[in-house]
Short mmCIF file of C-alpha atoms in Angstrom, two decimals:
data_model
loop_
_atom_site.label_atom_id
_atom_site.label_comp_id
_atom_site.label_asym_id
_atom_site.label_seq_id
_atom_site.Cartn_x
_atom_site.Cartn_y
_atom_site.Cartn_z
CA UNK A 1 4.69 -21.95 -44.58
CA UNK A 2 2.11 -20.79 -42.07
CA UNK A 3 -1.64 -20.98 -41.11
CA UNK A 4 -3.63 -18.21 -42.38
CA UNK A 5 -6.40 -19.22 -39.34
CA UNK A 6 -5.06 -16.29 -37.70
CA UNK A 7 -4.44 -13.61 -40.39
CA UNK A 8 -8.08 -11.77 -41.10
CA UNK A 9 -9.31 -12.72 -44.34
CA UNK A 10 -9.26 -9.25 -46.34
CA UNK A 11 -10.94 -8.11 -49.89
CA UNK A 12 -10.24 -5.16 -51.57
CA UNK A 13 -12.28 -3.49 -54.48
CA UNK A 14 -10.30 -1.33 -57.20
CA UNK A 15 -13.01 -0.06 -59.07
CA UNK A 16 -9.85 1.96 -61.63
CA UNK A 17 -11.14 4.71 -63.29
CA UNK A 18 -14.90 3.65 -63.27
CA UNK A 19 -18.43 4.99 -62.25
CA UNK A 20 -20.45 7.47 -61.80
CA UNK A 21 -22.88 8.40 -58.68
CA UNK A 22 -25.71 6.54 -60.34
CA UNK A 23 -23.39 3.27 -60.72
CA UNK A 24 -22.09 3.30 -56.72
CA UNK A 25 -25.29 3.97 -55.49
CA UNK A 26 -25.88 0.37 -56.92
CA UNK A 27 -22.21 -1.11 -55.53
CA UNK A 28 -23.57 0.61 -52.45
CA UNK A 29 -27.03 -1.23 -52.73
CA UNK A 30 -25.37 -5.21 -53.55
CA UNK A 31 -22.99 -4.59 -50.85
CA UNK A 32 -25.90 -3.50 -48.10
CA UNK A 33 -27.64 -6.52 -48.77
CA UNK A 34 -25.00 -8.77 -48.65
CA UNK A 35 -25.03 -10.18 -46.26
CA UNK A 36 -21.22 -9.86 -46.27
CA UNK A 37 -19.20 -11.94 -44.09
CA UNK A 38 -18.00 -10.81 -40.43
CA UNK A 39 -14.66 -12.36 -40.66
CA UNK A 40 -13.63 -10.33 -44.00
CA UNK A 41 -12.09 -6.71 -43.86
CA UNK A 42 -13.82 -5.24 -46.96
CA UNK A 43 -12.56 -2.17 -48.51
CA UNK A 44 -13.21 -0.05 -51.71
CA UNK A 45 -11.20 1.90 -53.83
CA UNK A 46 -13.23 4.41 -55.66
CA UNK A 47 -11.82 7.33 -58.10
CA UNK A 48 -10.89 10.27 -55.87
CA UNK A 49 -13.74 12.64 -57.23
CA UNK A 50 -16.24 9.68 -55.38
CA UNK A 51 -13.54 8.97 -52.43
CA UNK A 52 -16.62 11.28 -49.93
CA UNK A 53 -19.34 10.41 -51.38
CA UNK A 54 -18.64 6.50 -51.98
CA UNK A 55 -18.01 6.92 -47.83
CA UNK A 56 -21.16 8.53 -46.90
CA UNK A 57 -23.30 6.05 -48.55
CA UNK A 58 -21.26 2.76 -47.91
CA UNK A 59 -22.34 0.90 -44.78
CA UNK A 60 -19.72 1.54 -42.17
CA UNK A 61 -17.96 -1.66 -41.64
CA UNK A 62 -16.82 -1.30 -45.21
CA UNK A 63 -13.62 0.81 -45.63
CA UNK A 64 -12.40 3.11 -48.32
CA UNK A 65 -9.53 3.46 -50.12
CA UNK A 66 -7.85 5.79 -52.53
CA UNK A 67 -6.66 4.17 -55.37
CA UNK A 68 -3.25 6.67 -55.40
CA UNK A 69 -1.41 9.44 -53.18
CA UNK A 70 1.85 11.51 -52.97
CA UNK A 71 4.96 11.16 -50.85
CA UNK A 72 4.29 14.75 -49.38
CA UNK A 73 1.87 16.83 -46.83
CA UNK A 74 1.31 19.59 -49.76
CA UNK A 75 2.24 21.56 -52.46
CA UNK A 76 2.81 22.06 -56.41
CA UNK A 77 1.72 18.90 -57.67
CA UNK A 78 -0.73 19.29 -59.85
CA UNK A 79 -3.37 16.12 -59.90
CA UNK A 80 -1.90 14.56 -57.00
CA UNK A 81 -3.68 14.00 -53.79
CA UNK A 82 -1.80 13.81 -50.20
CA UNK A 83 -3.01 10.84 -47.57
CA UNK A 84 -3.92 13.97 -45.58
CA UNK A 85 -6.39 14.52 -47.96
CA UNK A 86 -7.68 10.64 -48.14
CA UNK A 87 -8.16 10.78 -44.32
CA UNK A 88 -9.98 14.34 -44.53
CA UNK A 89 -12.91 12.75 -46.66
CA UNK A 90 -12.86 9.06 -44.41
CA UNK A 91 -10.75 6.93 -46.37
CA UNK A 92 -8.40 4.89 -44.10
CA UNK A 93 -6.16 3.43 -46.66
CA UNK A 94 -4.66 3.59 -49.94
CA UNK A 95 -3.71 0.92 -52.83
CA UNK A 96 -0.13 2.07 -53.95
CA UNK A 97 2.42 0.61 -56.63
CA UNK A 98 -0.45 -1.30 -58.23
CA UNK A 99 0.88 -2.44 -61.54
CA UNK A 100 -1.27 -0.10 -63.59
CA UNK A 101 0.84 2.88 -61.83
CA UNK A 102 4.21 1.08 -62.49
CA UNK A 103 3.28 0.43 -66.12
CA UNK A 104 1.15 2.59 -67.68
CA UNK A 105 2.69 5.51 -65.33
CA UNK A 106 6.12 4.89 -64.81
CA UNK A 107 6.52 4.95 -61.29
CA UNK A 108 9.18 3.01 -59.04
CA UNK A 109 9.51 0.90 -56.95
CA UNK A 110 11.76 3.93 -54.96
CA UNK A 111 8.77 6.32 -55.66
CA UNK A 112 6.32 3.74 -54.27
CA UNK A 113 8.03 2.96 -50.89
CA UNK A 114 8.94 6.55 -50.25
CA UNK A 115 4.84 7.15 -50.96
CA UNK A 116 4.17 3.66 -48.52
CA UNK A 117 6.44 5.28 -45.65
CA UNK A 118 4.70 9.00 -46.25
CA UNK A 119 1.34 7.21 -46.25
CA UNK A 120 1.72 5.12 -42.64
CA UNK A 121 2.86 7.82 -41.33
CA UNK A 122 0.29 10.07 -41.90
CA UNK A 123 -2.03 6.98 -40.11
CA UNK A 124 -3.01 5.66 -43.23
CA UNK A 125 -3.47 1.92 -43.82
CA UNK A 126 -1.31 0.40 -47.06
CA UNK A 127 -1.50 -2.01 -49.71
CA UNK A 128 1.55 -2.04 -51.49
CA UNK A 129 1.39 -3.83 -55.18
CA UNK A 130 4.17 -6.30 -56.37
CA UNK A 131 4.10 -8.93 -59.26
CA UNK A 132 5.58 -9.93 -62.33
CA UNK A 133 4.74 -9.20 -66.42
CA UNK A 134 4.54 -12.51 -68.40
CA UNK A 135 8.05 -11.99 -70.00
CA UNK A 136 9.46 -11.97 -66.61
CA UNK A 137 7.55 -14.81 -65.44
CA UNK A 138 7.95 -16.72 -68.65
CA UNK A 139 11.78 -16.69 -68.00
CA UNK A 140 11.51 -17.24 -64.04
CA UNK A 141 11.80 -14.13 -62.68
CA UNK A 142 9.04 -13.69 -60.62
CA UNK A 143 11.16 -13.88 -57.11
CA UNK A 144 13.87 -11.56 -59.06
CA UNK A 145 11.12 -8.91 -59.96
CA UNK A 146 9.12 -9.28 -56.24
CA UNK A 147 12.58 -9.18 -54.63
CA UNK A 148 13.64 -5.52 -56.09
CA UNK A 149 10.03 -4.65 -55.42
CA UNK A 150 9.89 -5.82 -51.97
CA UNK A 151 13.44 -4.64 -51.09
CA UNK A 152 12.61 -1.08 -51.77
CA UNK A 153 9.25 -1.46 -49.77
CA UNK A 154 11.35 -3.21 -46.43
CA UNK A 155 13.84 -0.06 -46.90
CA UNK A 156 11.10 2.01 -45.58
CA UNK A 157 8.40 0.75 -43.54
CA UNK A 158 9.39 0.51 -40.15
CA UNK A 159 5.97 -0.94 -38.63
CA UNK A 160 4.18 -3.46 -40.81
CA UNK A 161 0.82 -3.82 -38.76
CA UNK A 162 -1.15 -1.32 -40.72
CA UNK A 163 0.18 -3.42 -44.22
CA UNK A 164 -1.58 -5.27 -46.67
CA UNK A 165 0.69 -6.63 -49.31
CA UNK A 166 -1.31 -7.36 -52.97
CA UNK A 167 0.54 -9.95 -55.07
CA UNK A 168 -1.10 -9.18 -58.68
CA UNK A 169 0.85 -10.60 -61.56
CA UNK A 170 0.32 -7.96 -64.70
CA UNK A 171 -0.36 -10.49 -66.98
CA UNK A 172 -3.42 -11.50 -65.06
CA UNK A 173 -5.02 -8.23 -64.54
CA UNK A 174 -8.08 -7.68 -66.94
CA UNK A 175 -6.92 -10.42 -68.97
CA UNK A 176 -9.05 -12.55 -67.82
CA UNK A 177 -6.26 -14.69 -67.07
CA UNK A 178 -5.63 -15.97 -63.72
CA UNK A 179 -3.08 -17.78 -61.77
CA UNK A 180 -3.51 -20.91 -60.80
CA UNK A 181 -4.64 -21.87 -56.96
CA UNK A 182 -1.05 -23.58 -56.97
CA UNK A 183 0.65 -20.61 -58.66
CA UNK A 184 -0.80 -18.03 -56.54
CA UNK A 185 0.01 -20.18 -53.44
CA UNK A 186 3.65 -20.81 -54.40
CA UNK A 187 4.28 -17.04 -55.24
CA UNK A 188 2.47 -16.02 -51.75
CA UNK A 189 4.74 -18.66 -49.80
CA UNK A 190 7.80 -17.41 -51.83
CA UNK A 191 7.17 -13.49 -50.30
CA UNK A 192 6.30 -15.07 -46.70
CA UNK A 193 9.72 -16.43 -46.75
CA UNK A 194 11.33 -13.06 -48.50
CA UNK A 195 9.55 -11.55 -45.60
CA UNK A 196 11.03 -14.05 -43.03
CA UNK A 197 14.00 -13.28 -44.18
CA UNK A 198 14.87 -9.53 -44.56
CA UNK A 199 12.58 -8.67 -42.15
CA UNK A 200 11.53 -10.88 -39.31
CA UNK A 201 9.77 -14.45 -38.83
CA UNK A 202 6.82 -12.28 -36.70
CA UNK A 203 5.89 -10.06 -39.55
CA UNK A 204 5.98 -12.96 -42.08
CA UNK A 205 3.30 -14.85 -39.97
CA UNK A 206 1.02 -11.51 -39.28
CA UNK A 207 1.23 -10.05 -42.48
CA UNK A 208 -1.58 -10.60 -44.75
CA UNK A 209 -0.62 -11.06 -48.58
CA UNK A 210 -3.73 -11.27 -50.54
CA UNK A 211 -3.77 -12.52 -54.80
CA UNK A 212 -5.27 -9.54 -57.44
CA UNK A 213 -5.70 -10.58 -61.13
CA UNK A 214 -8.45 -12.18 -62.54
CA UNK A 215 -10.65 -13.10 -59.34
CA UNK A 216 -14.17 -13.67 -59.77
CA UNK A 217 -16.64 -15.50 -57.94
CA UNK A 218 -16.11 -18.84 -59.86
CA UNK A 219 -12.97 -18.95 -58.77
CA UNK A 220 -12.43 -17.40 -55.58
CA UNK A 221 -13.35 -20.28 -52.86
CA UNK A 222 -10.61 -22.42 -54.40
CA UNK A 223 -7.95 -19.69 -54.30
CA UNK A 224 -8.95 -18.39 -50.62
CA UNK A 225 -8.65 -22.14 -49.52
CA UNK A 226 -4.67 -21.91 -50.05
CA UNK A 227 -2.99 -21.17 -46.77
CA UNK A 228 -0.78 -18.59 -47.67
CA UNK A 229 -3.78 -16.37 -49.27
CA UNK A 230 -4.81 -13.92 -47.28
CA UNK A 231 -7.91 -12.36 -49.43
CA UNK A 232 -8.01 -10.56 -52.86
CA UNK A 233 -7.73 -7.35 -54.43
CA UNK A 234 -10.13 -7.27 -56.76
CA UNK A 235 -10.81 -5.29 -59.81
CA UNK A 236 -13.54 -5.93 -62.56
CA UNK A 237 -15.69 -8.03 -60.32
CA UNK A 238 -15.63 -6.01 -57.51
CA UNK A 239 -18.39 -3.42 -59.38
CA UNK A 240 -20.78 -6.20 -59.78
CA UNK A 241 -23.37 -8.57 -57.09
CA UNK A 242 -20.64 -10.97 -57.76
CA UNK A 243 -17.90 -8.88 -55.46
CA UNK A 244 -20.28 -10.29 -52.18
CA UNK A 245 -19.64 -13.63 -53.36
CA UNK A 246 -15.33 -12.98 -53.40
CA UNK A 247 -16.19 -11.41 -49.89
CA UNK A 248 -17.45 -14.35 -48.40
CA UNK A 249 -15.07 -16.91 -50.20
CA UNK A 250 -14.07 -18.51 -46.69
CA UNK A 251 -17.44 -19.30 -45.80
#
């Protein structure tokens, strides 16, 4: 529907509930030698106990993420962290809705807009999850499941610059599955429209929708080659030498 020539390549690393210092000391060590491309926001998602010390060590053109945060400044809830928090120990953005949270932890698509609009408000950066389980796709619902996911997301952010939206479809995540280049194209095109549509032609052009599920360095040059994807968020691979590789698939 639209170049991407113009729209930042961007690759995000959801390293889940993995590592130890020892570990990201040698993420920090792959991704210092790099050499990682110039023309590709990077950004890691570490567990929260490693959200400070993942930042001190990292060089400083890569960003860090939290991989979760709550819809208010403070309070009684226990386990939860507040983007407050994320910006106190350097992290500039936050993965939220990803599918692991809908699924394994039963949170909305209401819950994760209210926690998007909290979030950018607070002057944290935001990439909001959507995508399909392979029931749902297996019965063409993939625009029907994106749609109730997006809607809820376009009912509360008002500014879309500081957005990153991650397509991952759940039955590609860990499974070693992956979409194809054409199916992860068609799906991105199919949200650039949505976008188009319900909110305006302007923030379907500028906003960046990048593919999660399954990436890996084999396949990564021939996904980032589609026009309407934007970058990766990537899990697995993005704890091993192969996450430079992802980086610098538009080379």
């Amino acid at each position: 529907m639209s170049s991407s020539n113009n729209r930042k390549f961007f690759v995000g690393g959801n390293w889940k509930m993995n590592g130890d210092k020892k570990s990201i000391d040698g993420i920090v060590d792959f991704l210092k030698k790099g050499p990682l491309d110039p023309n590709t926001d990077v950004v890691v998602a570490p567990p929260t106990a490693y959200l400070e010390y993942a930042r001190g060590k990292l060089p400083s053109s890569v960003h860090v993420a939290a991989q979760n945060c709550y819809k208010v400044k403070e309070g009684a809830f226990t386990g939860e962290i507040s983007p407050g928090m994320v910006k106190d120990v350097g992290g500039t953005w936050v993965i939220l809705g990803h599918s692991e949270r809908r699924h394994v932890f039963g949170e909305s698509s209401q819950l994760v807009a209210e926690k998007t609009c909290y979030a950018l408000e607070c002057g944290v950066n935001v990439i909001p999850c959507v995508g399909e389980k392979l029931d749902e796709r297996e019965a063409n619902k993939t625009m029907e499941v994106i749609d109730e996911q997006m809607k809820a997301l376009a009912g509360k952010i008002k500014d879309w610059s500081n957005v990153v939206i991650a397509y991952e479809p759940v039955w590609a995540i860990g499974t070693g599955k992956t979409a194809t280049p054409d199916q992860a194209q068609e799906t991105h095109d199919q949200i650039r429209k949505w976008l188009a549509k319900a909110v305006s032609a302007d923030v379907a052009a500028k906003t960046r929708i990048i593919y999660g599920g399954s990436v890996k360095g084999s396949n990564c040059k021939e996904l980032a080659a589609k026009p309407d994807v934007d970058g990766f968020l990537v899990g697995g691979a993005s704890l091993k030498p192969e996450f430079v590789e992802i980086i610098n698939a538009r080379q």
